[in-house]
XYZ file of N, CA and C in Angstrom:
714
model
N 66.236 133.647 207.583
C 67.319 133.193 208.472
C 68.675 133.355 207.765
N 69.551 134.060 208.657
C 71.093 134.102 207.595
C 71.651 132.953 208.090
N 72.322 132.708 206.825
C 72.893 131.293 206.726
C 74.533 131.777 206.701
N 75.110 130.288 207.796
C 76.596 130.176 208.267
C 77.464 130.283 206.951
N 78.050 131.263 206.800
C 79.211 130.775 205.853
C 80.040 129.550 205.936
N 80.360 129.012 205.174
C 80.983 127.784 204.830
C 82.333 127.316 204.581
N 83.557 127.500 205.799
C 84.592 127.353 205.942
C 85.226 125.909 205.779
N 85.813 125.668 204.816
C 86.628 124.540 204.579
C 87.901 124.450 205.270
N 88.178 123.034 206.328
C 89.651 122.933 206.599
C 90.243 122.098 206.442
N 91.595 122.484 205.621
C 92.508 121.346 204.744
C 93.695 121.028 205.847
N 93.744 119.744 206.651
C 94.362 119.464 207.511
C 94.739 118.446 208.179
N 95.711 118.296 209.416
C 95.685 117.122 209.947
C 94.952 117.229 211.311
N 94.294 115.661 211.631
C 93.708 115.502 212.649
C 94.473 115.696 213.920
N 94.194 116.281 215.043
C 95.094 115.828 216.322
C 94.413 114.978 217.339
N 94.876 114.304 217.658
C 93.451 113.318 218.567
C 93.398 114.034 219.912
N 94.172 115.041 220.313
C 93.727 115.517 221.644
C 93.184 116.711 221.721
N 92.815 116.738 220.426
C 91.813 118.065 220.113
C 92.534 119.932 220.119
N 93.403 119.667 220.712
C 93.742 121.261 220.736
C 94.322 121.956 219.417
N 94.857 121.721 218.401
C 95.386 121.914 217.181
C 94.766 120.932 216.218
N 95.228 121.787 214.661
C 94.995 121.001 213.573
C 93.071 120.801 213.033
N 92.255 120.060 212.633
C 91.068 120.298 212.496
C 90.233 120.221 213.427
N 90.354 119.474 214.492
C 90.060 120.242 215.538
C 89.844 121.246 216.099
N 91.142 122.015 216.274
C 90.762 123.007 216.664
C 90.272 124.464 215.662
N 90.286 123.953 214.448
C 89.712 124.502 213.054
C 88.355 124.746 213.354
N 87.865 123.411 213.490
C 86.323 122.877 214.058
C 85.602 123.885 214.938
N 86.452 123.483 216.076
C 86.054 124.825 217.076
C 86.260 126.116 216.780
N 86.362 126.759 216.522
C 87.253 127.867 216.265
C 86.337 128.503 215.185
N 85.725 127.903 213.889
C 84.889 128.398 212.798
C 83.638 128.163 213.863
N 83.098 127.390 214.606
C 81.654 127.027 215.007
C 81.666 128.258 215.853
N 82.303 128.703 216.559
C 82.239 129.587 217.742
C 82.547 130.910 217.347
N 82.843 130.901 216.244
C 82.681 132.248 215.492
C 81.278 132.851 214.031
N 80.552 131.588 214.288
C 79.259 131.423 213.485
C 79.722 131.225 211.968
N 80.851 130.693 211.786
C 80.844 129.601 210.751
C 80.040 128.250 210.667
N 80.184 127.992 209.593
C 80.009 126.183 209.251
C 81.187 125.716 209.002
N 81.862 124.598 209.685
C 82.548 124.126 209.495
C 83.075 122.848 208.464
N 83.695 122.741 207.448
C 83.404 121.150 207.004
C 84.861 120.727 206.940
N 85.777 119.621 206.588
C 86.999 119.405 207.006
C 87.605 118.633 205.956
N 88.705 118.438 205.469
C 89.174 117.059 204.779
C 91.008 116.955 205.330
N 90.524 115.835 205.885
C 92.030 115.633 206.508
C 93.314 114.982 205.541
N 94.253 115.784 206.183
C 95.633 115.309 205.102
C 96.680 114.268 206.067
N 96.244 114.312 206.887
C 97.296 113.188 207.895
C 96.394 112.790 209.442
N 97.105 111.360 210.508
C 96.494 111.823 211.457
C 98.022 111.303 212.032
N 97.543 112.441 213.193
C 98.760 112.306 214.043
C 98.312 111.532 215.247
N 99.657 111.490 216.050
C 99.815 110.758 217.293
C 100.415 111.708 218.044
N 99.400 112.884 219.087
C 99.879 113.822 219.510
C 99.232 114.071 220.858
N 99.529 115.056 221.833
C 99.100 115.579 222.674
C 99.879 116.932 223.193
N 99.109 117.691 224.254
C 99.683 119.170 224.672
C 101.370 119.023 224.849
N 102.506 117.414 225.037
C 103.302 117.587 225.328
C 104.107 117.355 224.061
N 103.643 116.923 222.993
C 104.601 116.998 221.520
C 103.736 115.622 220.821
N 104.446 115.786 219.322
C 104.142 115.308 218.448
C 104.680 113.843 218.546
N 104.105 112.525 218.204
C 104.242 110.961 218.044
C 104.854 110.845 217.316
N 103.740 110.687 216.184
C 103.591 109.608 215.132
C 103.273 110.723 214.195
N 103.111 110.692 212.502
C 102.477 111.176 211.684
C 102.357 110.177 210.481
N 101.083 109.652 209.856
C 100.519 108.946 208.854
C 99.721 109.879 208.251
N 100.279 110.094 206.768
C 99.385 110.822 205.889
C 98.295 109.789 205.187
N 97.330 110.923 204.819
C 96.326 110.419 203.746
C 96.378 109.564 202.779
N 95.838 109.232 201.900
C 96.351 109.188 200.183
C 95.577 110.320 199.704
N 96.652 110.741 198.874
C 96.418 112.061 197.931
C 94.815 111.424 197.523
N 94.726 110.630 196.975
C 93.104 110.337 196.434
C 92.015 110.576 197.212
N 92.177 110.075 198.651
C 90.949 110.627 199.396
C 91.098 111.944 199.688
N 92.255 112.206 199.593
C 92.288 113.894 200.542
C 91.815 114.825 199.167
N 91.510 114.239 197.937
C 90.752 114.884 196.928
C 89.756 114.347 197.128
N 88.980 113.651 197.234
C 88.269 112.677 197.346
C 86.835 113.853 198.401
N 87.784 114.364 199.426
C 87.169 114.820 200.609
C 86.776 116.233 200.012
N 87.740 116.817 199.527
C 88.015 117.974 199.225
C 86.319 118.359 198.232
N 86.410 117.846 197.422
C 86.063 117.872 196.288
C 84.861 117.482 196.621
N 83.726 116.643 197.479
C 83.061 116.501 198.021
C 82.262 117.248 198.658
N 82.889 118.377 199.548
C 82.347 119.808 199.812
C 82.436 120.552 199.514
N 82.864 120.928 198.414
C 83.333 122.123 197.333
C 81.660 121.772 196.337
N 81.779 120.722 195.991
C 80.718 120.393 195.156
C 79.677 120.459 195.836
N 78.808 120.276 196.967
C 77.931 120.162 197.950
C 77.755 121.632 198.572
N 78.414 121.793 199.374
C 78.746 123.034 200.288
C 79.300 123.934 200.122
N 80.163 124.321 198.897
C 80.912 125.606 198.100
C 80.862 126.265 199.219
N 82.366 126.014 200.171
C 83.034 127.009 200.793
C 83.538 128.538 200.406
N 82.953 129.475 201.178
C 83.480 130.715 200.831
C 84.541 130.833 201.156
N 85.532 130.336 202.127
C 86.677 130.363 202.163
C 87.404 128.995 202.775
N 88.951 128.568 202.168
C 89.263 127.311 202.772
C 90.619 128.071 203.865
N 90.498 127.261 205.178
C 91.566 127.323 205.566
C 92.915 126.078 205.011
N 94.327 126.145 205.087
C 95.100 125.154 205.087
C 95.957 125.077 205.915
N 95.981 123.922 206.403
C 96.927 123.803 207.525
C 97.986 122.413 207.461
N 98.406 121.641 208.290
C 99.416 120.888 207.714
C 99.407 119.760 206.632
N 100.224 119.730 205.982
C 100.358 118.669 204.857
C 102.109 118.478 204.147
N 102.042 117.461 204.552
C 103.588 116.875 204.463
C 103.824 116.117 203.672
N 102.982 115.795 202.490
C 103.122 114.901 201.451
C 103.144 115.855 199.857
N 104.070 115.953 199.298
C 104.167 116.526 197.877
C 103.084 116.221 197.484
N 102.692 115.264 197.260
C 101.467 114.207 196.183
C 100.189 115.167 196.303
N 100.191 115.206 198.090
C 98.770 116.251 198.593
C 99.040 117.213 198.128
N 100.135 118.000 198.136
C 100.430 119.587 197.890
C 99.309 120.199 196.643
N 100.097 118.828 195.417
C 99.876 118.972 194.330
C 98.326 118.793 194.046
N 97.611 117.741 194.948
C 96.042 117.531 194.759
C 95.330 118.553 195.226
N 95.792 119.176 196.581
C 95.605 120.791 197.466
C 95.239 122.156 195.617
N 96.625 121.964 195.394
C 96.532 122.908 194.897
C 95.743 123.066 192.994
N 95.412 121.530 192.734
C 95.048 121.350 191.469
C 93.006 121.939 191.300
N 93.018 121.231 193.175
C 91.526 121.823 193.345
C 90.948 123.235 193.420
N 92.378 123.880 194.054
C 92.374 125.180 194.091
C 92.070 126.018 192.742
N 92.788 125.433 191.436
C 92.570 125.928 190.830
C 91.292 125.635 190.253
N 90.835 124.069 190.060
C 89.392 123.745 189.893
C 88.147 124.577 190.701
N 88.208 124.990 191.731
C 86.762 125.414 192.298
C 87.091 127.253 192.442
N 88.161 127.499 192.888
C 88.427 129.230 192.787
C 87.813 130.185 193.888
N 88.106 129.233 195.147
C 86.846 129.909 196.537
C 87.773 131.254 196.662
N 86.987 131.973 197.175
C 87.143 133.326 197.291
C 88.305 133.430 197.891
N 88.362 132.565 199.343
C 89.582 133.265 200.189
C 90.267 132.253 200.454
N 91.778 131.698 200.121
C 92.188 130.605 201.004
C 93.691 131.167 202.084
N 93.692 130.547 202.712
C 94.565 131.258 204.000
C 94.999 130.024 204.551
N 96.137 130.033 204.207
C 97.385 129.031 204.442
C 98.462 129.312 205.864
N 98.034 128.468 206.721
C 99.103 128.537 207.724
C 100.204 127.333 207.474
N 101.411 127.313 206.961
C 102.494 126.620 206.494
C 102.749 125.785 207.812
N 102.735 125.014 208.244
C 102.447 123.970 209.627
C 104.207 123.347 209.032
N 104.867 123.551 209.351
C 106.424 122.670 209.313
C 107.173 122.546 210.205
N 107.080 123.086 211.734
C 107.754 122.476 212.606
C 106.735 122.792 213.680
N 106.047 121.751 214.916
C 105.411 121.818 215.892
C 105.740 122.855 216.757
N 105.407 123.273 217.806
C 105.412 123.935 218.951
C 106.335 123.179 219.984
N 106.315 122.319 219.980
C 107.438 121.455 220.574
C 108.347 120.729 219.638
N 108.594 121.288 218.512
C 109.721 121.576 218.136
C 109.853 120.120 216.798
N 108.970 119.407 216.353
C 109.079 118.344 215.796
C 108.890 119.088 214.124
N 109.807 118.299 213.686
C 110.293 118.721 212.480
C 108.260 118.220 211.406
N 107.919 118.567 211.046
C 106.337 117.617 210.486
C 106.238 118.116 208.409
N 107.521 117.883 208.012
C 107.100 117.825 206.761
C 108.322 117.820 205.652
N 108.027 117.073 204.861
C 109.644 116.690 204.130
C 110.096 117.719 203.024
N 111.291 117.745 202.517
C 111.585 118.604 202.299
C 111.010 118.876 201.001
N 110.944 117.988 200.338
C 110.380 118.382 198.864
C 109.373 118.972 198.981
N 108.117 118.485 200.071
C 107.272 119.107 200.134
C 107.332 120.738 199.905
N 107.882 121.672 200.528
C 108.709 122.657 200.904
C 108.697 123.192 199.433
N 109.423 122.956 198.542
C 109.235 123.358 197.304
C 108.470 123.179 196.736
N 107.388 122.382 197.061
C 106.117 122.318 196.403
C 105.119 123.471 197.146
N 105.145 123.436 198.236
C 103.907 124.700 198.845
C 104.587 126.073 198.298
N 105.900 126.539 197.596
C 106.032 127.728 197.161
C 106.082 127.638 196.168
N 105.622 126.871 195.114
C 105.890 126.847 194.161
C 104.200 126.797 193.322
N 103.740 125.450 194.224
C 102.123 125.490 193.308
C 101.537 126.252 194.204
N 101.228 125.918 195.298
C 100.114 126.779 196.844
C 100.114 127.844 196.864
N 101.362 128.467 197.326
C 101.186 129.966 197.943
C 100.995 130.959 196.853
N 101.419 130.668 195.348
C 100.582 131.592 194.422
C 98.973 131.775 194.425
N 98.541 130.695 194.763
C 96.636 130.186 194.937
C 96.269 131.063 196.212
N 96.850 131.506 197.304
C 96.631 131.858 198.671
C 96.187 133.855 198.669
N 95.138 133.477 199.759
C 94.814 135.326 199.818
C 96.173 135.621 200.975
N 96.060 134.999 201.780
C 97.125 135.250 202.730
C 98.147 133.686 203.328
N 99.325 133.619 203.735
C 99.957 132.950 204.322
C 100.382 133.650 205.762
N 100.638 132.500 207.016
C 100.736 132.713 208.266
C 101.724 132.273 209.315
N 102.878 132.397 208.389
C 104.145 131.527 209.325
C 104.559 132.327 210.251
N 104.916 131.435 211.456
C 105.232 132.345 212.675
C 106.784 132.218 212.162
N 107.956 132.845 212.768
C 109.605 133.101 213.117
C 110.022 131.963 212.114
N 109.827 131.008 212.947
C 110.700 129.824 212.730
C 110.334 129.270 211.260
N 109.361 129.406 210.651
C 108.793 128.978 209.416
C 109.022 129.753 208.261
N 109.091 131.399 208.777
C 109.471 131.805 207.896
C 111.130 131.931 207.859
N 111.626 131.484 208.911
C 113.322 131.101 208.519
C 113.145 130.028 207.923
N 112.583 129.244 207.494
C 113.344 128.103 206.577
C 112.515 128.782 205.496
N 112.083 129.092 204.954
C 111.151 129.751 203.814
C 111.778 131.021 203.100
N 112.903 131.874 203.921
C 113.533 133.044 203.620
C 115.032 132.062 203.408
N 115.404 131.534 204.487
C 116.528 131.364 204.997
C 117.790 132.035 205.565
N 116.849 132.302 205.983
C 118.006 133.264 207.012
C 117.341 133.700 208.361
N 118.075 134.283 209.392
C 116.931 134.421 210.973
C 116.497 135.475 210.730
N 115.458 135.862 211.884
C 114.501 136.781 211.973
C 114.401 137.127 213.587
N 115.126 138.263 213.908
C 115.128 138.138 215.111
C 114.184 139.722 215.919
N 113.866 140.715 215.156
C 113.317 141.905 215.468
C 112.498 142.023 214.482
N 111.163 143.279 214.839
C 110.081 143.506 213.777
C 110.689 144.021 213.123
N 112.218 144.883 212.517
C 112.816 145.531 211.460
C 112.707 144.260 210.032
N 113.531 143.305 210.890
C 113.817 142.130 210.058
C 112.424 141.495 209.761
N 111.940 141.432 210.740
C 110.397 140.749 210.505
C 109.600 141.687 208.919
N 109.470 142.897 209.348
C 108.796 143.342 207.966
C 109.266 143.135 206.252
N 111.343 143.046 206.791
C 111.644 142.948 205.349
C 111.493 141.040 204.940
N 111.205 140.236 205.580
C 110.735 138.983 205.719
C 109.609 138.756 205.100
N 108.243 139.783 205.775
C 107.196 139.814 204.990
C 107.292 139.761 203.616
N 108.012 141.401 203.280
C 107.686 141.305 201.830
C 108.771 140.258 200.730
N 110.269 139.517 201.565
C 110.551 138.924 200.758
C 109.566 137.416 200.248
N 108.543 137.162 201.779
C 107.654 136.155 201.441
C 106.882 136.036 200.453
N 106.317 137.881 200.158
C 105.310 138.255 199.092
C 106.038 137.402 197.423
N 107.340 137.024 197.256
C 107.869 136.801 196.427
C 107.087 135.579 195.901
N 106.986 134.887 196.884
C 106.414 133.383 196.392
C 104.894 133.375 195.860
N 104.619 134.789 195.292
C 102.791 135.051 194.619
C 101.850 135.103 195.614
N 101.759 134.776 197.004
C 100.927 135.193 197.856
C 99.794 136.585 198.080
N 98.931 136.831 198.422
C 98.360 138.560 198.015
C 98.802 139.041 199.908
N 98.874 138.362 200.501
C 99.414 139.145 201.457
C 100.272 137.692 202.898
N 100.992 138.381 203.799
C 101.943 137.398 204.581
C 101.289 138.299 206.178
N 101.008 137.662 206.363
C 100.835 137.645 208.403
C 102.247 136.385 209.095
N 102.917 137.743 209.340
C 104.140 136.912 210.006
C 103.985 137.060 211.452
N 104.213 136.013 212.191
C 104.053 136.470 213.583
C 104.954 136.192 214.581
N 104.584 136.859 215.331
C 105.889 137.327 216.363
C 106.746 136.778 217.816
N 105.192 135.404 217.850
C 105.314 135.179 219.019
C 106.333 134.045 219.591
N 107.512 134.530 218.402
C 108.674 133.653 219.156
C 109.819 135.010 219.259
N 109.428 136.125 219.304
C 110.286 137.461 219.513
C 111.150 137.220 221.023
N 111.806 137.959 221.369
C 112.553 138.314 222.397
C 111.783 139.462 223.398
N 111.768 139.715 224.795
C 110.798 140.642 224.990
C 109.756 140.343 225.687
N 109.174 141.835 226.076
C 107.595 141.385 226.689
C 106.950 142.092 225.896
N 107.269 142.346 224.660
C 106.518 143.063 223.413
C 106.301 142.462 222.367
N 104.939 141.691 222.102
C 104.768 140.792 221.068
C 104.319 141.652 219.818
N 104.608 140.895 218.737
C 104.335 141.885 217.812
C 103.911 141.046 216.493
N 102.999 141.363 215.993
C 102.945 140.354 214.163
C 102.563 141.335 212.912
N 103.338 141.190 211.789
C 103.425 142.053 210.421
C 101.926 141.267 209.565
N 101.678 142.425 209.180
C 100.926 141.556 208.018
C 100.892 143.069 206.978
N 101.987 142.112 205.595
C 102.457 142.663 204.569
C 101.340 142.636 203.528
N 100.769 143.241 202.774
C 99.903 143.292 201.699
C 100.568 143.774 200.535
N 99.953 143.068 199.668
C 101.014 143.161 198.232
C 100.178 144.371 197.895
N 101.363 145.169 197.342
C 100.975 146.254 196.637
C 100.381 147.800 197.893
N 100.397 147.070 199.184
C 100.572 148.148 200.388
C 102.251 148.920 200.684
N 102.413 149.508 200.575
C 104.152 150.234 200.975
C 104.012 149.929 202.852
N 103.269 150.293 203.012
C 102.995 149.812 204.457
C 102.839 148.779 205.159
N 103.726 148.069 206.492
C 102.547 147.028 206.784
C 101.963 147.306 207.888
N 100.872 146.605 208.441
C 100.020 146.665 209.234
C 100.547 146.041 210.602
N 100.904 146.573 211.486
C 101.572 146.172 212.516
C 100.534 145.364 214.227
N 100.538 144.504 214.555
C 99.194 144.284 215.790
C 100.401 144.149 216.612
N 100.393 144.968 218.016
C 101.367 144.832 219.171
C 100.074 144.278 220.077
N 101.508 143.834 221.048
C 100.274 143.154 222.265
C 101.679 143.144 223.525
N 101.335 143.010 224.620
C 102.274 142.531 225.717
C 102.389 140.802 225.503
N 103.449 140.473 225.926
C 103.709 138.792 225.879
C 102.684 138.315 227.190
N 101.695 136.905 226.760
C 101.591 136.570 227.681
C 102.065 135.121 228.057
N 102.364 135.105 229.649
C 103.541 133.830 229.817
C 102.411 132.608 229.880
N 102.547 131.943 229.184
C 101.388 130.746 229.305
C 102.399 129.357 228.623
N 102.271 128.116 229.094
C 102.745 127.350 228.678
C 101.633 126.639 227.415
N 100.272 127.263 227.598
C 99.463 126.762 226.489
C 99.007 127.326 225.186
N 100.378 126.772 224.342
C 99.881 127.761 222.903
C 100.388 126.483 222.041
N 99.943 125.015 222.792
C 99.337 124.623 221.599
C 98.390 124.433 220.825
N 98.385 124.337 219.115
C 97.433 124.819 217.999
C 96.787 126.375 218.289
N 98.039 127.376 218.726
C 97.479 128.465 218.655
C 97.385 129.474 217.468
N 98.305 128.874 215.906
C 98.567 128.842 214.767
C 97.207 128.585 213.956
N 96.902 127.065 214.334
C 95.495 126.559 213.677
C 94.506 127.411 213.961
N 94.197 128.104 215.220
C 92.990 128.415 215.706
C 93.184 130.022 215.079
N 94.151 131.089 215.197
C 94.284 132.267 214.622
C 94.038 132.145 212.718
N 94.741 131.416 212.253
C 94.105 131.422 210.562
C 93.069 130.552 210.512
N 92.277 129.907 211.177
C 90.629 129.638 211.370
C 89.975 130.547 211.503
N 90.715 131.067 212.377
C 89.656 132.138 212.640
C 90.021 133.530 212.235
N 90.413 133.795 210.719
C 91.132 134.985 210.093
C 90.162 134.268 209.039
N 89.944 132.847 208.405
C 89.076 132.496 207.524
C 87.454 133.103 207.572
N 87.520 132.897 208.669
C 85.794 132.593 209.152
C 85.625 134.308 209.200
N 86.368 135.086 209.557
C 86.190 136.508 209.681
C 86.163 136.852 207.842
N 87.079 136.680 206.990
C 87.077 137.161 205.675
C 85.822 136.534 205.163
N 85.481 135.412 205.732
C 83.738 134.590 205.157
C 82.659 135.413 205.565
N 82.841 135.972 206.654
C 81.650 136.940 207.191
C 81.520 138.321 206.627
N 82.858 138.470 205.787
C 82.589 140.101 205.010
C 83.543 141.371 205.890
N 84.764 140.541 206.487
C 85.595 141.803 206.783
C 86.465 141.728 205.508
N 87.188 142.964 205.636
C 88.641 143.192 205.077
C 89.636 142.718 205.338
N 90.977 142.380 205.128
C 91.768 141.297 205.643
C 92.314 142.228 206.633
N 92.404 143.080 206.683
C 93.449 143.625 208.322
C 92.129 143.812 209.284
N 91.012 143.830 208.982
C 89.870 144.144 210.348
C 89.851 142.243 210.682
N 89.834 141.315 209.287
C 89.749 139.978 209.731
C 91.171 139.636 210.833
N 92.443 139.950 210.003
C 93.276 139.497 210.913
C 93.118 140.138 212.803
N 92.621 141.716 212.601
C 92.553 142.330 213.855
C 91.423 141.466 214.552
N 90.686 141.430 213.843
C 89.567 140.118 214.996
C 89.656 139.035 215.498
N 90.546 138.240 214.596
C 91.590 137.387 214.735
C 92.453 136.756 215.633
């Protein structure tokens, strides 16, 4: 019998299920992962915006971590939001303790409805310890403007974005597009040490439901690199 690869997700809970480990949850199961989880906050949320946010303590969110790493040795972890320095630093101390093959960081810092979800220090901590540890990072527009600092308004700008992201030690950046202008969606994914990037076009589609559509695409870019693609056939499946 082949056995589920073993996707770890480093995250916050959403209680209405559509984003965050939740929709991690879903997202690895329905792609014939195993799922296992350790949460870094829980929110007070639903499809119309963000509440409340109460983080972890750094101790359990190692606590959790470290628990299925030791047990279940994930072939790959996803990461998704975490707004506490303290976590950054416990995130990334384990990273270097266990050494899973693939981790794939979606930088979660401002909601879909627009709520600011992580302080600033934090911010210098995910480029500083994290994103060197990461196979890939996944900020859409707006994330990677506060991360570059400066806007991003066309795929010209979008690609030289990518590779200024590559700066922060990452092995590759999936920037995405879907806050472009247009009925031409578009997302980069820069690979270090590629001269090229890998471009995925699509037509825009008009939907008011794309929330946790962030969480569920690098879930499911994890669960594809766990099953034995390459990272541009994982992101294309993606």
């Amino acid at each position: 019998m082949e056995r589920h690869p073993v996707i770890l997700s480093i995250a916050g809970s959403d209680c209405s299920g559509g984003a965050g480990i939740q929709a991690d949850i879903k997202t690895i199961s329905a792609l014939g992962g195993y799922a296992a989880s350790a949460i870094t906050a829980i929110t007070v949320q639903n499809t119309l915006g963000v509440r409340a946010v109460q983080s972890i303590s750094p101790d359990m969110v190692r606590g959790q971590i470290e628990a299925v790493m030791d047990d279940l040795q994930p072939v790959a972890i996803k990461i998704g939001m975490i707004n506490d320095i303290e976590i950054v630093k416990v995130i990334s101390a384990c990273l270097h303790k266990y050494r899973p093959a693939y981790v794939i960081f979606d930088p979660v810092m401002v909601s879909t409805s627009g709520h600011k979800l992580i302080e600033d220090d934090a911010i210098a901590a995910l480029t500083n310890d994290l994103m060197p540890l990461t196979s890939l990072i996944t900020p859409n527009l707006r994330e990677a403007e506060v991360l570059t600092d400066h806007p991003i308004n066309n795929v010209e700008e979008m690609k030289s974005a990518a590779l200024e992201l590559l700066k922060f030690g990452c092995k590759a950046v999936l920037l995405k597009g879907g806050h472009l202008e247009g009925g031409l969606m578009c997302d980069v994914l820069q690979i270090a040490g590629e001269s090229t990037p890998h471009l995925f076009t699509s037509t825009k589609i008009e939907s008011p439901n794309t929330h946790g559509t962030g969480c569920t695409l690098s879930s499911a870019i994890a669960t594809f690199l766990a099953l034995g693609y390459v990272m541009p056939q994982a992101v294309e499946r993606a």
